[in-house]
Amino acid sequence: MNRPVLRHMRFAIIGVVSTVLLTGMVPADPVSAGQRSVAAPDEHRALLDRYCVTCHSEPIVQGTGTAPSPLVSQLRAVGLTLDTLDLDTVGDNAEAWELVVRKLRGGMMPPAGRPRPDPAEERALLTWLETTLDDAAASRPNPGRTASLHRLNRVEYRNAVRDLLALDVHVADLLPADDSSRGFDNMGDALRLSQSLLERYLAAAKTVSRLAVGSPPPAVTSDTYRIATDMQQHDRVERLGFGTRGGTVVSHLFPQDADYDIQVELARARGGRVPHRFEVTVDGDQVELVTLGPGAEPHPGLTGGGLTVRVPVSAGPHDIGVTFYRNSAALVEQVREPFQNPRRGGVAGAIPTVRSVTIAGPYEARGSGDTPSRRQLFVCDPSASSDEAGCAAEILGTLARRAYRRPATDDDINLLVGFYDAARGDGDDFETGIEMALRYLLASPDFLFRLETDPVDAPPSGGYRVGDLELASRLSFFLWSSIPDDALLTVAEAGRLSEPDELERQVRRMIADPKSVALTENFAGQWLQLRNLADPSVRPGDPYSLAFDENLRQSFIRETELFFGSVVREDRSALDLLDADYTYLNERLATHYGIPNVLDSHFRRVALSPDSPRRGILGHGSILTLTSHAIRTSPVLRGKWILNNVLGTPPPDPPPNVPALADRKTQAKTATMRERMRAHRDNPACAACHAMIDPAGFALEHFDAIGRWRDVDESYNQIDASGALPDGTAFDGAAGLRQALTAHPERFVTTVTEKLLTYALGRGIEYYDMPAIRRILRETEADGYPFQSIILGIVRSEPFLMRAAAS
């Protein structure tokens, strides 16, 4: 593209962004959440005075002192004074009273060790407060305000390109990782656009448009796919044929019809005592078969370090498979059972393995070919030069409608056609002109940002309903992390999406669509923190590293993803996440768990007994490993994870300069984890928080740092897994903890709903959102909290359907 056109593209993008920022990004002040409520019963005031005001009083919270106690410091940080709050005006102080409701509902107050009110009296106060707050919110609703400019994050950009152009790109090579806020990376206020990021988007648009159109790359390129050194290769790999072992399958986008070199780096390929047959496939079809070892025939592409074959491949996405044939029992491949971690010493037998696959090309290119992206992009084919302008307008109008998530205006099409015309004026052909226009579209603010601006007649308070097109975008990015499809966009354009029956129909359809796996990968992956475990640099240290490998890491993540996805797709109760009677296992994971009769590498649903420790996510190796330290378990990390992600009551950050636990053995008998943790609980600065955090973590001590069940700890001490929740509910072990958590189902379901609503809105949950969350719980309680009903409740809620106007 010539410099004037590129400069115009930059100015156009910056100009649109600046206009929306100046006119639509004024932050809204929170709307007061109510008016004077009905008179409060005297017994509620008496209960607060007796059990709460002792600490939450103005002299303590607002007082000054040179050296307040740790408890007083925490009280001052919260700033809640219950002696000055009037129960007759709950709605006027909704933010403070919602904090009280959260602590009471989670059983966090009064704190452990302090006198607690009678449970019936506490429930009566809690019910009265929630009812009063809900009534106040109904009289003066505040749906909250989402960002006017909400940039697509990296995952959303990849999915949008996939659905717009039928093109899968490796987005990590194009764009940097996004900042996270409130546990998710799709928060509107955290997704900023810097000058350097804008340049990355322009470069990404150039790469993606070239791939979509099928333009020849400027030079021969190569991409290398490496296999982790601790990946086992003595069993069949998923997506490869039965009767094979090891290797890998890589999905690669071939830019043109051409010849390509497939270079496979092998380990231990020389000096074997038995022959090994090695296969290369394209989309499952064999393109090369060679024999390694004794009796092997010479092959021109076979060297001591690997194999290189040149094969013709058509343009578009293809699966390249490389694998070994499994030898029969007569040809012994290994002397003893496979050692679970091939990175460490003791690998069973010197069998050859695959280290990496490199794909280089194109050579002798023969054209752009017939790719899925070209079929989706070129909706017309001009038969004569006089037809090109009309066809270009049709192509670009179709693209603009899908990319901008709304009907394309004449100005939209004319702007894109201008880039097409500029390229044709420079002597480029029809397809290059489309590529130039597509390049601008992919960097346009209308594509990169979800735009929500206030209507001219927006009311100053109470909020307004978002339009059907904005609702379609909210819905698709919530459930698919991508743009609306034609069916959803058509309904929205007709103004029917906001109809309750149609809205439910679309939600059910979208959940059933395979693209809803994004809810598992992006929502559950961040809520449950599975992304932390996916980082290959995160691995256990000795002695756990001996039993941990890349297969196990991937199996951990896959189990939890399949499990969460089944709860969503099958519309099971949200409580099944804590206590389901099934999970998903392959042989590697079942062996790790000690569950028999599960063979091969593919995952399948496995029923669990009532007393199985693997019921629910608290028995998953993924959760247990990511909440452990590298060399030992961590009741603090596990307890904090439960408080934050299960109970929805995250503890405060620890004070500075807290010493680490002594992990070295300095006496004849190593202290138990509970004894070592006593050092923190005996410290006044730590005691209050650790009294809440530690018990839930101790309940999981029968699981080691990589999720294996154990009866004694690493020093052969007996494990004490007893404890109590902050509300005093006692338990013993993981099974007892599950029972204690499911005994108050509203706590966990509230947390799930809050996390889902945060993810769906792309903003943090505020006090004025809590009435909507409680309504969802009330509406789903009778049916046992079905997960899809919770999603529907979110989609039907005021925060999702409405938006507060800028003040």
PDB file of N, CA and C in Angstrom, residues 432-474:
ATOM      1  N   THR A 432      -6.206  -7.873  -5.167  1.00  0.00           N
ATOM      2  CA  THR A 432      -5.351  -7.017  -4.353  1.00  0.00           C
ATOM      3  C   THR A 432      -6.138  -5.810  -3.850  1.00  0.00           C
ATOM      4  N   GLY A 433      -7.030  -5.285  -4.684  1.00  0.00           N
ATOM      5  CA  GLY A 433      -7.873  -4.189  -4.232  1.00  0.00           C
ATOM      6  C   GLY A 433      -8.751  -4.601  -3.056  1.00  0.00           C
ATOM      7  N   ILE A 434      -9.317  -5.794  -3.137  1.00  0.00           N
ATOM      8  CA  ILE A 434     -10.112  -6.311  -2.012  1.00  0.00           C
ATOM      9  C   ILE A 434      -9.231  -6.477  -0.774  1.00  0.00           C
ATOM     10  N   GLU A 435      -8.014  -6.936  -0.983  1.00  0.00           N
ATOM     11  CA  GLU A 435      -7.093  -7.100   0.152  1.00  0.00           C
ATOM     12  C   GLU A 435      -6.813  -5.768   0.837  1.00  0.00           C
ATOM     13  N   MET A 436      -6.621  -4.704   0.078  1.00  0.00           N
ATOM     14  CA  MET A 436      -6.355  -3.391   0.677  1.00  0.00           C
ATOM     15  C   MET A 436      -7.556  -2.889   1.478  1.00  0.00           C
ATOM     16  N   ALA A 437      -8.767  -3.077   0.931  1.00  0.00           N
ATOM     17  CA  ALA A 437      -9.963  -2.663   1.661  1.00  0.00           C
ATOM     18  C   ALA A 437     -10.150  -3.504   2.915  1.00  0.00           C
ATOM     19  N   LEU A 438      -9.882  -4.793   2.808  1.00  0.00           N
ATOM     20  CA  LEU A 438      -9.995  -5.678   3.973  1.00  0.00           C
ATOM     21  C   LEU A 438      -8.985  -5.295   5.042  1.00  0.00           C
ATOM     22  N   ARG A 439      -7.815  -4.861   4.616  1.00  0.00           N
ATOM     23  CA  ARG A 439      -6.793  -4.446   5.580  1.00  0.00           C
ATOM     24  C   ARG A 439      -7.292  -3.276   6.426  1.00  0.00           C
ATOM     25  N   TYR A 440      -7.950  -2.302   5.780  1.00  0.00           N
ATOM     26  CA  TYR A 440      -8.504  -1.194   6.567  1.00  0.00           C
ATOM     27  C   TYR A 440      -9.622  -1.685   7.487  1.00  0.00           C
ATOM     28  N   LEU A 441     -10.508  -2.524   6.957  1.00  0.00           N
ATOM     29  CA  LEU A 441     -11.633  -3.001   7.766  1.00  0.00           C
ATOM     30  C   LEU A 441     -11.158  -3.674   9.050  1.00  0.00           C
ATOM     31  N   LEU A 442     -10.099  -4.475   8.945  1.00  0.00           N
ATOM     32  CA  LEU A 442      -9.608  -5.217  10.111  1.00  0.00           C
ATOM     33  C   LEU A 442      -8.917  -4.322  11.127  1.00  0.00           C
ATOM     34  N   ALA A 443      -8.589  -3.095  10.765  1.00  0.00           N
ATOM     35  CA  ALA A 443      -8.007  -2.142  11.706  1.00  0.00           C
ATOM     36  C   ALA A 443      -8.969  -1.007  12.034  1.00  0.00           C
ATOM     37  N   SER A 444     -10.198  -1.107  11.530  1.00  0.00           N
ATOM     38  CA  SER A 444     -11.186  -0.064  11.750  1.00  0.00           C
ATOM     39  C   SER A 444     -11.690  -0.085  13.186  1.00  0.00           C
ATOM     40  N   PRO A 445     -11.940   1.066  13.792  1.00  0.00           N
ATOM     41  CA  PRO A 445     -12.532   1.098  15.136  1.00  0.00           C
ATOM     42  C   PRO A 445     -13.870   0.372  15.203  1.00  0.00           C
ATOM     43  N   ASP A 446     -14.635   0.378  14.106  1.00  0.00           N
ATOM     44  CA  ASP A 446     -15.923  -0.311  14.117  1.00  0.00           C
ATOM     45  C   ASP A 446     -15.756  -1.824  14.246  1.00  0.00           C
ATOM     46  N   PHE A 447     -14.590  -2.343  13.867  1.00  0.00           N
ATOM     47  CA  PHE A 447     -14.307  -3.765  14.054  1.00  0.00           C
ATOM     48  C   PHE A 447     -13.592  -4.027  15.368  1.00  0.00           C
ATOM     49  N   LEU A 448     -12.613  -3.218  15.682  1.00  0.00           N
ATOM     50  CA  LEU A 448     -11.781  -3.471  16.859  1.00  0.00           C
ATOM     51  C   LEU A 448     -12.469  -3.110  18.160  1.00  0.00           C
ATOM     52  N   PHE A 449     -13.496  -2.289  18.105  1.00  0.00           N
ATOM     53  CA  PHE A 449     -14.175  -1.837  19.320  1.00  0.00           C
ATOM     54  C   PHE A 449     -15.660  -2.184  19.262  1.00  0.00           C
ATOM     55  N   ARG A 450     -16.190  -2.546  20.409  1.00  0.00           N
ATOM     56  CA  ARG A 450     -17.639  -2.621  20.573  1.00  0.00           C
ATOM     57  C   ARG A 450     -18.086  -1.234  21.034  1.00  0.00           C
ATOM     58  N   LEU A 451     -18.836  -0.555  20.184  1.00  0.00           N
ATOM     59  CA  LEU A 451     -19.212   0.828  20.434  1.00  0.00           C
ATOM     60  C   LEU A 451     -20.613   0.879  21.037  1.00  0.00           C
ATOM     61  N   GLU A 452     -20.754   1.521  22.179  1.00  0.00           N
ATOM     62  CA  GLU A 452     -22.059   1.753  22.793  1.00  0.00           C
ATOM     63  C   GLU A 452     -22.137   3.226  23.176  1.00  0.00           C
ATOM     64  N   THR A 453     -22.966   3.960  22.491  1.00  0.00           N
ATOM     65  CA  THR A 453     -23.133   5.387  22.764  1.00  0.00           C
ATOM     66  C   THR A 453     -24.555   5.647  23.231  1.00  0.00           C
ATOM     67  N   ASP A 454     -24.714   6.684  24.055  1.00  0.00           N
ATOM     68  CA  ASP A 454     -26.022   7.015  24.609  1.00  0.00           C
ATOM     69  C   ASP A 454     -26.924   7.618  23.538  1.00  0.00           C
ATOM     70  N   PRO A 455     -28.193   7.213  23.503  1.00  0.00           N
ATOM     71  CA  PRO A 455     -29.130   7.887  22.596  1.00  0.00           C
ATOM     72  C   PRO A 455     -29.368   9.328  23.032  1.00  0.00           C
ATOM     73  N   VAL A 456     -29.801  10.139  22.111  1.00  0.00           N
ATOM     74  CA  VAL A 456     -30.003  11.560  22.405  1.00  0.00           C
ATOM     75  C   VAL A 456     -31.027  11.750  23.511  1.00  0.00           C
ATOM     76  N   ASP A 457     -32.062  10.906  23.529  1.00  0.00           N
ATOM     77  CA  ASP A 457     -33.124  11.062  24.514  1.00  0.00           C
ATOM     78  C   ASP A 457     -32.947  10.150  25.724  1.00  0.00           C
ATOM     79  N   ALA A 458     -31.690   9.747  26.021  1.00  0.00           N
ATOM     80  CA  ALA A 458     -31.450   8.860  27.169  1.00  0.00           C
ATOM     81  C   ALA A 458     -31.851   9.561  28.460  1.00  0.00           C
ATOM     82  N   PRO A 459     -32.600   8.882  29.351  1.00  0.00           N
ATOM     83  CA  PRO A 459     -32.998   9.503  30.615  1.00  0.00           C
ATOM     84  C   PRO A 459     -31.785   9.726  31.510  1.00  0.00           C
ATOM     85  N   PRO A 460     -31.803  10.786  32.330  1.00  0.00           N
ATOM     86  CA  PRO A 460     -30.639  11.074  33.175  1.00  0.00           C
ATOM     87  C   PRO A 460     -30.436  10.066  34.295  1.00  0.00           C
ATOM     88  N   SER A 461     -31.463   9.317  34.646  1.00  0.00           N
ATOM     89  CA  SER A 461     -31.335   8.315  35.710  1.00  0.00           C
ATOM     90  C   SER A 461     -32.192   7.107  35.344  1.00  0.00           C
ATOM     91  N   GLY A 462     -31.868   5.976  35.958  1.00  0.00           N
ATOM     92  CA  GLY A 462     -32.641   4.765  35.717  1.00  0.00           C
ATOM     93  C   GLY A 462     -32.169   3.942  34.548  1.00  0.00           C
ATOM     94  N   GLY A 463     -31.379   4.525  33.650  1.00  0.00           N
ATOM     95  CA  GLY A 463     -30.831   3.777  32.537  1.00  0.00           C
ATOM     96  C   GLY A 463     -31.792   3.666  31.367  1.00  0.00           C
ATOM     97  N   TYR A 464     -31.296   3.110  30.272  1.00  0.00           N
ATOM     98  CA  TYR A 464     -32.090   2.906  29.061  1.00  0.00           C
ATOM     99  C   TYR A 464     -31.774   1.521  28.514  1.00  0.00           C
ATOM    100  N   ARG A 465     -32.706   0.956  27.763  1.00  0.00           N
ATOM    101  CA  ARG A 465     -32.491  -0.359  27.157  1.00  0.00           C
ATOM    102  C   ARG A 465     -31.567  -0.215  25.953  1.00  0.00           C
ATOM    103  N   VAL A 466     -30.580  -1.084  25.888  1.00  0.00           N
ATOM    104  CA  VAL A 466     -29.687  -1.058  24.727  1.00  0.00           C
ATOM    105  C   VAL A 466     -30.445  -1.570  23.519  1.00  0.00           C
ATOM    106  N   GLY A 467     -30.042  -1.139  22.330  1.00  0.00           N
ATOM    107  CA  GLY A 467     -30.690  -1.584  21.109  1.00  0.00           C
ATOM    108  C   GLY A 467     -30.426  -3.052  20.826  1.00  0.00           C
ATOM    109  N   ASP A 468     -31.210  -3.604  19.921  1.00  0.00           N
ATOM    110  CA  ASP A 468     -31.071  -5.020  19.603  1.00  0.00           C
ATOM    111  C   ASP A 468     -29.703  -5.350  19.015  1.00  0.00           C
ATOM    112  N   LEU A 469     -29.124  -4.451  18.255  1.00  0.00           N
ATOM    113  CA  LEU A 469     -27.803  -4.718  17.685  1.00  0.00           C
ATOM    114  C   LEU A 469     -26.736  -4.738  18.772  1.00  0.00           C
ATOM    115  N   GLU A 470     -26.805  -3.790  19.715  1.00  0.00           N
ATOM    116  CA  GLU A 470     -25.865  -3.815  20.848  1.00  0.00           C
ATOM    117  C   GLU A 470     -26.086  -5.066  21.694  1.00  0.00           C
ATOM    118  N   LEU A 471     -27.357  -5.464  21.836  1.00  0.00           N
ATOM    119  CA  LEU A 471     -27.659  -6.678  22.594  1.00  0.00           C
ATOM    120  C   LEU A 471     -27.088  -7.906  21.906  1.00  0.00           C
ATOM    121  N   ALA A 472     -27.147  -7.949  20.591  1.00  0.00           N
ATOM    122  CA  ALA A 472     -26.580  -9.086  19.855  1.00  0.00           C
ATOM    123  C   ALA A 472     -25.081  -9.188  20.085  1.00  0.00           C
ATOM    124  N   SER A 473     -24.389  -8.052  20.089  1.00  0.00           N
ATOM    125  CA  SER A 473     -22.951  -8.080  20.352  1.00  0.00           C
ATOM    126  C   SER A 473     -22.665  -8.512  21.785  1.00  0.00           C
ATOM    127  N   ARG A 474     -23.425  -7.979  22.727  1.00  0.00           N
ATOM    128  CA  ARG A 474     -23.228  -8.402  24.124  1.00  0.00           C
ATOM    129  C   ARG A 474     -23.394  -9.915  24.247  1.00  0.00           C
TER     130      ARG A 474
END
